[in-house]
Amino acid sequence: MADHVRGKRSAVTCHFKCANACIGPECNTTTNAHFRDVASAALTRRALLGFGAAGAVGIALAAASPSGSAFAAPGGGASGATGGLPFDAIDPVPMLVDDVTVPAGYTWQPIIRWGDPLFSSVPALDFEHQTPEAQAGQFGYNCDYLDILQDRSGRTGVLVNNHEYVNPAIMFAPSTDAAVLDERAAIAKAAHGFSVVELRRSKLGQPWRYLIDGRRNRRITADTVFEVTGPAAGSVLLQTAEDAEGRWVKGTLGNCAGGTTPWGTVLSGEENFDGYFVWAADTAGQKRYRATPSTKSTYTFERIDPRFNAKDPGFVNEPNRFGWIVEIDPEDPTSTPRKHTAMGRFKHEGANVIIGEDGRAVAYMGDDQANDYMYKFVSKRVFDPSGSKAARRRNMTLLEEGDLYVAKFTGDSPAAEITGTGALPSDGAFDGSGVWIPLTQDGESVIPGMSTEEVLVYTRLAADTVGATKMDRPEDVQPNPRTGKVYAALTNNSGRTRAQVDEANPVSLVSPTGSVTGNRHGHVLELTETAGQSGTTFGWTILLLCGDPSIDGERPYFSGFPAELVSPISCPDNIAFDSVGDLWISTDGAPSKIGYNDGLFKVGLEGEERGRVQQFLSVPRDAETCGPVIHDREGMVFVAVQHPGEEGTVAEPHSYFPDYVPTHRRDSGLVAAPRPSVIQVWRG
């Protein structure tokens, strides 16, 4: 357990979510330089501030209204309504509290829960009698990326949510019966993927209810067929015994964060896919994604589906078919979802798109593993803003061709001033410059000795060769739709040592007993593109060094805002923006770091409010806060509550969220067990 606790999550989450990636051998064994080993850049603090103003000028922001769709603008609400969400910050909530806590004057309730039926032909969750067939038509398990896409009326819309992983230990009573275990593996497969669900409400600002048999309702699972797009489609590296073409992949797995495109589709990142396979780890390409071999997968899918045994020569390439950015069209339940190889293969947290000054779509992405990298994709073709159906069809091909880049950061302070303690360097900020190094250009590899297909399938190997910067678990990377500045949540890196700190990853703490705890709390970067959104140079500064100011020996930093006036925050994960451009951060891992439940936090970005962190809500015991959606103009916030009660058992639940009943009630679909759910919070 100790090895897990020094990481971001509980031992249970480590096992089921990422196959214990935090305690195995590191995948990135390169000698790529950290910042202290790189020559200081010419960009000074004064120059960076100058770029901050210039870099945002002229950005063609298209994210406010998906072209050609029926969706309203983010932060939706009545026309002319003012933005911003007034609230008094809540106090941190102790980690054993099994409840959702919201500010005074606000109310919460679930919109949809694990096991709720999407179709009238499907039963409600019967906890003790689950079946794969029922789960394939019910809302899936651990919910992560979320969006609430309103139609123009504001009274109808669609909820899109992906399902990252499952926890059989709290879904099923213990069993050793082989047939029962095989059926549970099939249920687990069906609980992955996406749920697309129609919504209804009486008027703006009021809570939503989901609609059974809605026209757009859809479940996508680990068995749904996806089309492969881009330069690696048809590659021998993607061919298997079931798909000799290498163009049609069955299922999506480990879906973490995502993004909604300016043309109204939804993206999702396939993150911790490696644990789903029996893994040989006998080639450089495999070892870069999972360093050690395995004899069984996390969920033993290989018991019921041979493609999950990657030691089988017929399926040795099956893992190569995961780790992509996938795109679905929530408007068309008959459409074939796609996997975009042009955007590279790694442990994608997600992808977030903005339209650059030159009209091209620019997607920002993080590879969520300790000491891996940040990426950017720039489309070949330009966005069509006309709003026609034909334009939407063209825009839906933008991510199939383009250039892929990886980030290299340089600090502007002497290495000796980056001490690992969190103390600011003499210029008063952790900041510097950076470059986006190309991995592909004009659809072709620029990496010597690697074909285009190899660069895209083994993107980590390609990025290693160009000296990309090792980062502290880059998760959500998102452009602010109002300013174009890009914000990256670096959740933490407990393995970073004092010898490895650099100005963009400047923390490696030491406990009172002398043990290295690394960057326990994580930090948030702010990037300013200095050559346009599609360009290759940027300036950067650290917005937050997360932590609790009351903990001795730690020096959290809030862009100069008084530390004693902020809410403590640890392990930033997903980010979002409201209509006035404020940043919202959801967390994953705070209980093991600062002893509080995870939550959702608002952060000011400008003027006297810059760096001010205010906690808006807290999720129940053992849960993670995911997929924040901020519709501040109508006073509403939405989050996905993932893995509540994660460390309990069926016999001894840690959480009863959200039903809070003492016994299962089959007549009403209520269960005396934790249920991952999407909740809504509103004023009133």
XYZ file of C-alpha atoms in Angstrom:
684
model
C 0.000 0.000 0.000
C 2.817 2.439 0.830
C 4.001 2.459 -2.759
C 0.528 3.423 -3.933
C -0.016 6.065 -1.293
C 3.044 7.975 -2.374
C 1.393 8.145 -5.785
C -1.871 9.898 -6.575
C -4.422 7.168 -5.955
C -5.531 4.359 -3.706
C -4.191 0.850 -4.261
C -7.571 -0.236 -5.624
C -7.677 2.555 -8.192
C -4.086 1.871 -9.218
C -4.950 -1.759 -9.920
C -8.158 -1.304 -11.887
C -7.558 2.062 -13.538
C -3.949 1.948 -14.681
C -2.738 -1.610 -13.953
C -0.331 -0.363 -11.265
C 1.627 1.809 -13.678
C 2.856 3.960 -10.809
C 4.784 1.165 -9.099
C 6.199 -0.736 -12.061
C 9.399 0.061 -13.956
C 9.261 3.410 -15.720
C 8.370 3.215 -19.419
C 10.447 6.273 -20.315
C 14.048 5.143 -19.846
C 15.525 7.816 -22.113
C 18.153 10.269 -20.976
C 16.143 13.210 -22.310
C 17.276 16.305 -20.516
C 15.291 17.961 -17.788
C 15.352 21.754 -17.810
C 18.343 22.031 -15.526
C 20.355 20.304 -18.259
C 19.143 22.558 -21.049
C 20.684 25.934 -21.854
C 18.606 28.868 -20.631
C 16.372 30.374 -23.291
C 16.588 33.954 -24.455
C 13.036 34.594 -23.332
C 13.118 36.598 -20.108
C 10.325 37.225 -17.650
C 9.747 40.653 -19.190
C 9.592 39.222 -22.710
C 7.195 36.505 -21.625
C 4.767 39.060 -20.246
C 4.984 40.960 -23.501
C 4.201 37.851 -25.482
C 1.261 37.187 -23.169
C -0.528 40.223 -24.535
C 0.459 39.760 -28.179
C -0.095 36.034 -28.373
C -3.816 36.283 -27.770
C -4.446 38.895 -30.466
C -6.253 37.762 -33.571
C -7.096 34.254 -32.424
C -10.045 32.936 -34.375
C -12.049 31.345 -31.605
C -14.620 28.939 -32.968
C -15.209 26.869 -29.870
C -18.121 29.017 -28.721
C -20.605 27.537 -31.173
C -20.123 24.160 -32.857
C -20.655 24.799 -36.557
C -23.459 22.977 -38.289
C -24.881 21.506 -35.096
C -28.014 22.208 -33.133
C -26.029 22.914 -29.998
C -26.032 26.163 -28.047
C -22.868 27.882 -26.886
C -20.955 26.550 -23.884
C -21.998 28.183 -20.627
C -25.426 28.169 -22.217
C -28.393 30.004 -20.901
C -30.797 32.751 -21.807
C -29.600 35.222 -24.399
C -28.117 38.265 -22.721
C -27.667 36.524 -19.371
C -24.592 37.652 -17.467
C -21.703 35.266 -16.900
C -19.912 34.226 -13.785
C -21.107 32.001 -10.975
C -21.489 33.619 -7.546
C -20.827 31.364 -4.555
C -19.122 31.268 -1.202
C -16.325 28.714 -1.210
C -17.027 25.590 0.813
C -14.652 24.350 3.485
C -12.531 21.306 2.605
C -14.435 18.095 3.348
C -12.727 15.309 5.351
C -12.000 12.213 3.295
C -14.413 9.876 5.120
C -17.532 11.949 4.387
C -19.863 10.068 2.015
C -21.801 12.976 0.552
C -21.762 15.646 -2.127
C -21.120 19.058 -0.583
C -22.151 22.209 -2.487
C -22.197 25.927 -1.574
C -25.020 27.553 0.338
C -27.882 28.355 -2.007
C -27.163 25.446 -4.361
C -28.808 22.033 -4.736
C -27.568 18.802 -6.349
C -29.115 15.644 -7.734
C -28.042 12.924 -10.176
C -29.021 13.091 -13.829
C -28.107 9.487 -14.551
C -26.459 6.635 -12.627
C -24.588 3.459 -13.460
C -27.165 0.894 -14.582
C -29.948 3.320 -15.513
C -31.612 2.048 -18.727
C -31.332 4.055 -21.934
C -34.100 2.096 -23.624
C -37.500 0.808 -22.497
C -36.515 -2.705 -23.562
C -33.734 -2.706 -20.965
C -34.281 -3.297 -17.225
C -33.143 -0.978 -14.477
C -30.046 -2.076 -12.575
C -30.672 -5.270 -10.633
C -27.480 -5.277 -8.610
C -27.604 -8.966 -7.694
C -28.687 -10.201 -11.142
C -26.629 -8.247 -13.683
C -26.241 -9.444 -17.281
C -24.059 -8.379 -20.229
C -27.163 -7.817 -22.351
C -28.700 -5.433 -19.811
C -25.439 -3.535 -19.254
C -25.048 -2.967 -23.006
C -28.249 -0.893 -22.868
C -27.657 0.758 -19.486
C -25.542 3.743 -18.491
C -21.966 2.482 -18.162
C -19.663 2.356 -15.159
C -16.925 4.804 -14.120
C -17.947 8.021 -15.851
C -15.220 10.470 -16.887
C -15.390 13.004 -19.738
C -18.725 14.785 -19.797
C -20.525 17.366 -21.854
C -24.082 18.677 -21.779
C -24.824 19.830 -25.322
C -27.913 21.998 -25.373
C -30.138 22.342 -28.406
C -31.019 25.902 -29.397
C -34.179 25.955 -27.327
C -32.226 25.301 -24.137
C -34.954 22.898 -23.031
C -33.615 19.839 -24.839
C -30.135 18.502 -25.339
C -27.880 15.505 -25.123
C -25.515 14.229 -22.435
C -22.312 12.578 -23.672
C -20.179 10.666 -21.198
C -17.435 8.066 -21.466
C -16.763 5.180 -19.101
C -13.114 4.691 -18.227
C -12.915 1.423 -16.288
C -14.780 -0.822 -13.841
C -14.241 -2.153 -10.322
C -15.532 -5.743 -10.016
C -14.768 -5.736 -6.280
C -17.704 -3.402 -5.606
C -19.880 -4.438 -8.570
C -20.159 -8.145 -7.712
C -20.103 -10.413 -4.676
C -16.997 -12.643 -4.534
C -17.062 -15.803 -6.670
C -14.647 -18.465 -7.887
C -17.064 -20.077 -10.345
C -15.495 -19.969 -13.838
C -18.803 -19.459 -15.660
C -19.770 -16.629 -13.331
C -16.383 -14.951 -13.780
C -16.668 -15.206 -17.555
C -20.108 -13.572 -17.471
C -18.750 -10.797 -15.262
C -15.950 -10.167 -17.746
C -18.611 -9.741 -20.430
C -20.524 -7.325 -18.174
C -17.321 -5.376 -17.607
C -16.729 -5.093 -21.369
C -20.263 -3.778 -21.829
C -19.781 -1.229 -19.019
C -16.921 0.487 -20.915
C -17.206 2.970 -23.771
C -19.704 5.828 -24.068
C -23.262 6.723 -23.188
C -25.161 9.262 -25.293
C -28.450 10.235 -23.661
C -31.135 12.769 -24.578
C -32.148 15.329 -21.945
C -35.306 17.334 -21.268
C -36.299 20.101 -18.843
C -39.079 22.599 -18.381
C -37.061 25.821 -18.695
C -33.579 27.332 -18.541
C -31.781 27.082 -15.234
C -33.839 24.121 -14.097
C -32.494 20.594 -13.591
C -32.426 18.105 -16.452
C -33.967 14.639 -16.621
C -32.781 12.004 -19.042
C -35.119 10.519 -21.629
C -35.505 6.767 -22.081
C -35.736 5.886 -25.801
C -34.458 9.313 -26.834
C -33.751 9.604 -30.567
C -30.023 10.116 -29.971
C -29.636 7.572 -27.161
C -26.722 5.232 -27.747
C -24.323 2.911 -25.950
C -20.834 2.377 -27.352
C -18.960 -0.513 -25.708
C -15.743 -2.511 -25.914
C -17.328 -4.428 -28.811
C -18.557 -1.507 -30.964
C -16.780 -1.277 -34.327
C -14.600 1.809 -34.918
C -13.130 2.966 -38.226
C -9.409 3.770 -38.320
C -8.487 7.019 -40.118
C -5.252 8.725 -41.051
C -1.821 7.627 -42.279
C -1.610 4.477 -40.132
C -4.969 3.106 -41.308
C -4.307 -0.217 -43.010
C -0.781 -0.444 -41.609
C 0.666 -3.888 -41.000
C 1.172 -2.670 -37.422
C -2.631 -2.610 -36.979
C -3.491 -5.875 -38.707
C -4.739 -8.861 -36.698
C -6.268 -12.267 -37.254
C -9.725 -10.673 -37.036
C -8.911 -7.596 -39.133
C -6.523 -8.345 -41.967
C -7.158 -4.823 -43.328
C -6.050 -3.017 -40.163
C -8.917 -0.566 -40.610
C -11.707 -1.705 -38.277
C -11.189 -1.911 -34.510
C -13.635 -3.527 -32.152
C -14.196 -1.350 -29.096
C -12.662 1.481 -27.129
C -11.014 1.130 -23.696
C -9.672 3.262 -20.876
C -11.467 6.380 -22.103
C -10.427 9.256 -19.892
C -10.886 12.964 -20.607
C -11.947 14.370 -23.948
C -13.220 17.451 -25.676
C -16.099 18.746 -27.729
C -15.051 19.993 -31.155
C -16.124 23.276 -32.789
C -18.154 21.150 -35.239
C -20.148 19.425 -32.484
C -18.540 15.986 -32.203
C -16.990 14.550 -29.052
C -13.389 13.389 -28.658
C -12.103 10.971 -26.047
C -8.627 9.752 -25.150
C -7.851 6.053 -24.794
C -5.544 6.206 -21.798
C -4.544 3.161 -19.724
C -5.140 0.534 -22.404
C -2.117 -1.653 -21.663
C -3.613 -3.389 -18.623
C -6.400 -4.888 -20.721
C -3.995 -7.255 -22.481
C -1.813 -10.231 -21.751
C 1.378 -8.440 -22.657
C 4.707 -9.764 -23.914
C 6.785 -6.576 -23.469
C 9.424 -8.110 -25.736
C 9.946 -5.256 -28.217
C 10.995 -1.632 -27.839
C 7.569 -0.532 -29.038
C 5.747 -2.623 -26.433
C 8.118 -1.772 -23.585
C 7.602 1.946 -24.167
C 3.904 1.476 -23.300
C 4.238 -1.231 -20.639
C 7.657 -2.101 -19.307
C 6.916 -5.565 -17.925
C 5.212 -8.688 -19.332
C 1.999 -10.077 -17.890
C 0.376 -13.499 -17.776
C -3.168 -12.219 -17.367
C -4.936 -8.926 -17.912
C -6.560 -6.762 -15.259
C -10.069 -7.926 -16.174
C -9.162 -11.317 -17.742
C -10.997 -10.437 -20.953
C -8.729 -12.989 -22.628
C -10.890 -15.680 -20.992
C -13.785 -14.765 -23.286
C -12.124 -12.953 -26.209
C -8.823 -14.136 -27.774
C -7.875 -10.682 -29.053
C -6.911 -9.651 -25.527
C -4.042 -12.172 -25.492
C -1.348 -10.155 -27.255
C 1.101 -13.034 -26.873
C -0.953 -14.868 -29.496
C 0.778 -14.226 -32.866
C -2.619 -13.490 -34.421
C -3.262 -10.664 -31.961
C 0.208 -9.316 -31.220
C -0.894 -6.016 -32.812
C -4.182 -5.734 -30.919
C -2.734 -3.324 -28.292
C -1.572 -1.085 -31.174
C -5.238 -0.556 -31.998
C -5.775 1.276 -28.687
C -4.240 4.448 -27.301
C -5.810 6.779 -29.863
C -8.064 9.816 -29.895
C -11.553 8.642 -30.820
C -14.352 10.790 -32.250
C -18.092 10.160 -32.041
C -21.045 12.062 -33.463
C -23.693 12.468 -30.736
C -26.241 13.664 -33.300
C -26.264 10.414 -35.281
C -26.644 7.170 -33.300
C -26.091 5.158 -36.500
C -22.708 6.723 -37.294
C -19.465 4.744 -37.071
C -17.092 6.182 -34.449
C -13.485 6.723 -35.540
C -9.933 6.432 -34.236
C -7.585 9.125 -35.585
C -4.049 7.840 -36.144
C -2.727 11.220 -37.353
C -2.962 12.422 -33.742
C -0.531 9.807 -32.443
C -0.789 6.874 -30.051
C 0.016 7.196 -26.358
C -1.897 7.239 -23.071
C -4.138 10.095 -24.132
C -5.830 11.957 -21.318
C -7.919 13.752 -23.918
C -7.815 16.259 -26.785
C -9.161 19.801 -26.930
C -9.569 21.718 -30.175
C -9.401 25.424 -30.974
C -9.396 27.065 -34.407
C -6.189 28.979 -35.087
C -5.691 32.303 -36.839
C -5.031 30.479 -40.106
C -8.291 28.541 -39.826
C -6.721 25.194 -39.013
C -7.919 23.020 -36.144
C -5.375 22.778 -33.333
C -5.696 20.011 -30.728
C -3.756 19.928 -27.444
C -3.060 16.601 -25.731
C -1.304 15.177 -22.667
C 0.249 11.726 -22.215
C -0.841 10.804 -18.689
C 2.103 8.910 -17.307
C 4.965 10.053 -15.114
C 7.754 11.625 -17.176
C 5.900 11.606 -20.470
C 5.079 14.424 -22.793
C 2.677 17.090 -24.060
C 1.604 17.128 -27.714
C -0.122 19.311 -30.281
C -1.836 18.377 -33.548
C -2.458 20.912 -36.335
C -4.858 19.935 -39.120
C -3.884 20.079 -42.775
C -7.173 21.550 -43.923
C -9.029 24.588 -42.583
C -12.246 24.806 -40.635
C -15.407 25.745 -42.536
C -17.480 28.093 -40.313
C -20.457 28.396 -42.675
C -22.695 26.172 -40.554
C -24.111 24.082 -43.377
C -24.528 20.330 -43.193
C -21.902 19.958 -45.922
C -19.500 22.106 -43.897
C -20.022 19.923 -40.845
C -19.256 16.817 -42.871
C -16.024 18.419 -44.127
C -15.064 19.575 -40.645
C -15.491 16.042 -39.353
C -12.483 15.042 -41.500
C -10.130 17.686 -40.086
C -8.431 15.342 -37.619
C -7.595 12.756 -40.271
C -4.621 14.671 -41.727
C -2.137 17.087 -40.205
C 1.098 17.672 -38.336
C 1.955 16.204 -34.932
C 4.260 17.993 -32.478
C 5.735 17.329 -29.028
C 6.683 20.014 -26.498
C 10.121 20.947 -25.260
C 10.277 23.449 -22.368
C 13.152 25.674 -21.270
C 13.304 27.705 -18.072
C 14.757 31.212 -17.904
C 16.253 30.963 -14.408
C 19.633 29.534 -13.384
C 19.384 25.849 -12.539
C 20.744 26.510 -9.052
C 17.635 28.569 -8.257
C 15.288 25.635 -8.925
C 15.735 23.888 -5.602
C 12.778 21.479 -5.536
C 11.344 23.140 -2.427
C 8.857 25.294 -4.324
C 10.780 28.471 -3.523
C 10.483 30.966 -6.388
C 13.611 31.867 -8.384
C 14.966 35.410 -8.173
C 12.864 36.724 -11.069
C 9.723 35.926 -9.072
C 8.142 33.277 -11.286
C 8.588 29.817 -12.706
C 8.521 30.638 -16.422
C 10.332 30.354 -19.700
C 9.933 29.480 -23.358
C 9.270 26.392 -25.415
C 9.099 24.891 -28.859
C 6.764 22.432 -30.539
C 9.047 19.898 -32.225
C 7.541 18.199 -35.292
C 7.159 14.439 -35.431
C 5.246 14.493 -38.717
C 4.961 17.247 -41.300
C 2.785 17.246 -44.406
C 1.590 13.817 -43.321
C 5.090 12.307 -43.367
C 7.557 11.283 -40.676
C 10.415 13.659 -39.913
C 12.065 11.185 -37.538
C 15.118 9.508 -39.096
C 14.798 5.745 -39.203
C 11.046 5.727 -38.471
C 8.305 5.480 -41.082
C 5.172 7.592 -40.775
C 3.245 4.555 -39.565
C 5.894 3.814 -36.918
C 5.872 7.423 -35.671
C 2.115 7.328 -35.231
C 1.861 3.853 -33.687
C 4.960 4.246 -31.502
C 4.649 7.974 -30.866
C 6.451 7.810 -27.536
C 9.552 6.375 -29.224
C 9.461 9.144 -31.820
C 9.116 11.828 -29.145
C 12.022 10.319 -27.206
C 14.367 10.850 -30.145
C 13.783 14.610 -30.407
C 14.453 15.425 -26.762
C 10.910 16.196 -25.594
C 10.567 17.330 -21.994
C 9.559 14.811 -19.343
C 6.557 16.191 -17.457
C 4.772 15.484 -14.164
C 1.842 13.468 -15.566
C 0.257 15.834 -18.102
C -3.487 15.284 -17.953
C -6.011 17.746 -19.379
C -4.453 20.326 -21.754
C -7.011 22.899 -22.840
C -7.094 26.252 -24.641
C -9.128 29.023 -23.051
C -11.829 29.864 -25.637
C -11.725 33.551 -24.660
C -7.964 34.161 -24.775
C -6.350 31.244 -26.616
C -3.947 30.686 -23.738
C -3.438 26.988 -23.037
C -3.662 25.439 -19.558
C -2.175 22.087 -18.620
C -3.016 20.115 -15.473
C 0.055 18.219 -14.284
C -1.471 15.980 -11.660
C 1.693 14.966 -9.783
C 4.856 12.878 -9.957
C 5.845 11.340 -6.657
C 8.949 9.824 -8.215
C 10.593 13.102 -9.236
C 13.824 13.621 -7.283
C 15.699 16.780 -6.396
C 18.225 15.944 -9.115
C 15.434 15.880 -11.709
C 13.621 19.136 -10.973
C 13.435 21.802 -13.643
C 11.656 25.106 -13.921
C 8.472 23.693 -15.482
C 8.424 20.785 -12.997
C 10.077 22.529 -10.051
C 8.913 20.539 -7.009
C 10.392 17.524 -5.257
C 9.465 17.533 -1.597
C 11.149 15.609 1.188
C 9.133 14.283 4.129
C 10.108 14.965 7.773
C 11.617 11.447 7.847
C 13.835 12.238 4.874
C 12.023 10.225 2.203
C 11.452 11.817 -1.186
C 7.773 12.479 -1.875
C 8.382 14.289 -5.149
C 5.701 16.510 -6.636
C 2.862 15.175 -4.497
C 0.264 17.823 -5.242
C 0.821 18.671 -8.918
C 0.737 22.017 -10.680
C -0.927 23.944 -13.505
C 0.916 25.469 -16.450
C -0.200 28.419 -18.574
C 1.111 28.487 -22.163
C 0.990 31.447 -24.545
C 1.488 30.642 -28.218
C 3.964 33.256 -29.499
C 3.691 32.475 -33.215
C -0.029 31.885 -33.406
C -2.100 28.920 -32.348
C -0.672 26.804 -35.175
C 2.889 28.004 -34.592
C 5.852 26.252 -33.050
C 7.010 28.580 -30.249
C 5.419 29.455 -26.925
C 6.021 31.137 -23.623
C 4.951 29.528 -20.379
C 4.509 30.222 -16.707
C 3.321 28.187 -13.747
C -0.103 29.363 -12.626
C -0.387 27.127 -9.549
C 1.861 24.941 -7.461
C -0.874 22.996 -5.714
C -0.968 22.064 -2.045
C -2.225 23.048 1.370
C -0.588 26.179 2.821
C -1.200 24.848 6.335
C 1.111 21.838 5.796
C 4.572 22.531 7.208
C 7.453 22.320 4.778
C 5.374 22.905 1.651
C 5.274 26.070 -0.432
C 2.233 26.108 -2.685
C 2.138 29.008 -5.103
C -0.963 30.761 -6.410
C 0.456 33.343 -8.860
C 1.033 35.736 -5.995
C -2.449 35.497 -4.512
C -2.169 35.238 -0.695
C -1.885 31.529 0.097
C -3.804 31.885 3.345
C -6.886 33.047 1.418
C -7.241 30.127 -0.992
C -8.858 26.711 -0.773
C -6.260 23.926 -0.479
C -6.059 21.944 -3.720
C -4.155 18.791 -4.675
C -3.854 16.625 -7.817
C -5.384 18.756 -10.615
C -6.893 16.523 -13.288
C -9.633 17.863 -15.594
C -10.128 21.527 -16.449
C -12.896 23.644 -17.947
C -13.756 27.309 -18.493
C -16.838 29.375 -17.787
C -18.301 32.076 -19.996
C -16.111 34.823 -18.528
C -12.903 32.819 -18.981
C -12.260 31.670 -15.418
C -10.567 28.292 -15.005
C -12.270 25.376 -13.229
C -10.249 22.399 -11.996
C -11.448 18.998 -10.852
C -9.118 16.862 -8.736
C -8.182 13.183 -8.479
C -6.131 11.986 -5.538
C -6.541 14.633 -2.853
C -7.594 12.184 -0.092
C -4.194 10.481 -0.073
C -2.380 13.823 -0.220
C -4.170 16.376 1.960
C -6.807 14.229 3.650
C -9.805 15.840 1.969
C -12.284 14.505 -0.556
C -11.696 15.442 -4.180
C -13.599 18.406 -5.518
C -14.153 21.138 -8.077
C -12.368 24.485 -7.815
C -12.651 27.857 -9.544
C -9.430 29.777 -10.279
C -9.225 33.414 -11.333
C -6.879 34.159 -14.228
C -6.775 37.930 -14.462
C -6.137 40.991 -12.329
C -6.425 40.840 -8.563
C -8.273 37.511 -8.784
C -5.429 35.726 -10.595
C -4.472 32.619 -8.650
C -7.425 32.775 -6.273
C -8.613 29.178 -5.724
C -12.150 28.662 -4.395
C -13.664 25.230 -3.811
C -17.146 24.871 -5.282
C -18.042 21.277 -4.454
C -16.756 18.077 -2.910
C -17.556 14.532 -4.042
C -18.209 11.541 -1.746
C -15.771 9.202 -0.068
C -13.146 7.554 -2.336
C -14.554 9.337 -5.419
C -12.840 11.361 -8.106
C -14.290 14.526 -9.673
C -14.372 14.286 -13.479
C -15.562 16.074 -16.605
C -16.621 19.469 -15.201
C -19.120 21.435 -17.297
C -19.813 25.036 -16.246
C -23.034 26.668 -17.495
C -22.603 29.721 -15.324
C -25.012 31.946 -17.235
C -27.864 29.853 -15.907
C -26.245 28.989 -12.580
C -25.527 25.319 -13.307
C -22.531 23.022 -12.893
C -22.199 19.367 -13.897
C -19.608 16.775 -12.906
C -19.107 13.053 -13.306
C -18.560 11.331 -9.961
C -16.174 8.467 -10.649
C -15.345 5.466 -8.427
C -17.269 6.424 -5.260
C -16.580 3.922 -2.477
C -13.646 2.527 -4.469
C -11.915 0.929 -1.502
C -14.971 -0.845 -0.083
C -16.480 -4.229 -0.851
C -19.963 -5.494 -1.648
C -20.249 -6.768 1.914
C -18.888 -3.547 3.441
C -19.540 -0.577 1.145
C -17.573 2.615 1.694
C -20.244 4.659 -0.051
C -23.967 4.560 -0.714
C -23.870 7.450 -3.221
C -26.188 8.492 -4.817
C -29.169 6.344 -3.738
C -28.360 6.272 -0.014
C -30.644 3.337 0.776
C -29.784 0.577 3.298
C -30.958 -2.336 1.118
C -31.428 -3.038 -2.596
C -34.879 -2.090 -3.875
C -35.529 -3.887 -7.164
C -38.958 -2.279 -7.565
C -37.472 1.202 -7.882
C -33.961 0.433 -9.212
C -32.256 1.721 -6.058
C -29.206 -0.079 -4.709
C -27.350 -0.135 -1.417
C -23.990 0.282 -3.157
C -21.972 3.075 -4.758
C -22.964 4.032 -8.307
C -20.771 6.225 -10.512
C -23.094 9.000 -11.677
C -23.385 12.313 -13.460
C -24.728 14.994 -11.136
C -26.094 18.486 -11.697
C -25.786 21.423 -9.314
C -28.012 24.483 -9.604
C -28.955 27.608 -7.713
C -32.071 27.195 -5.652
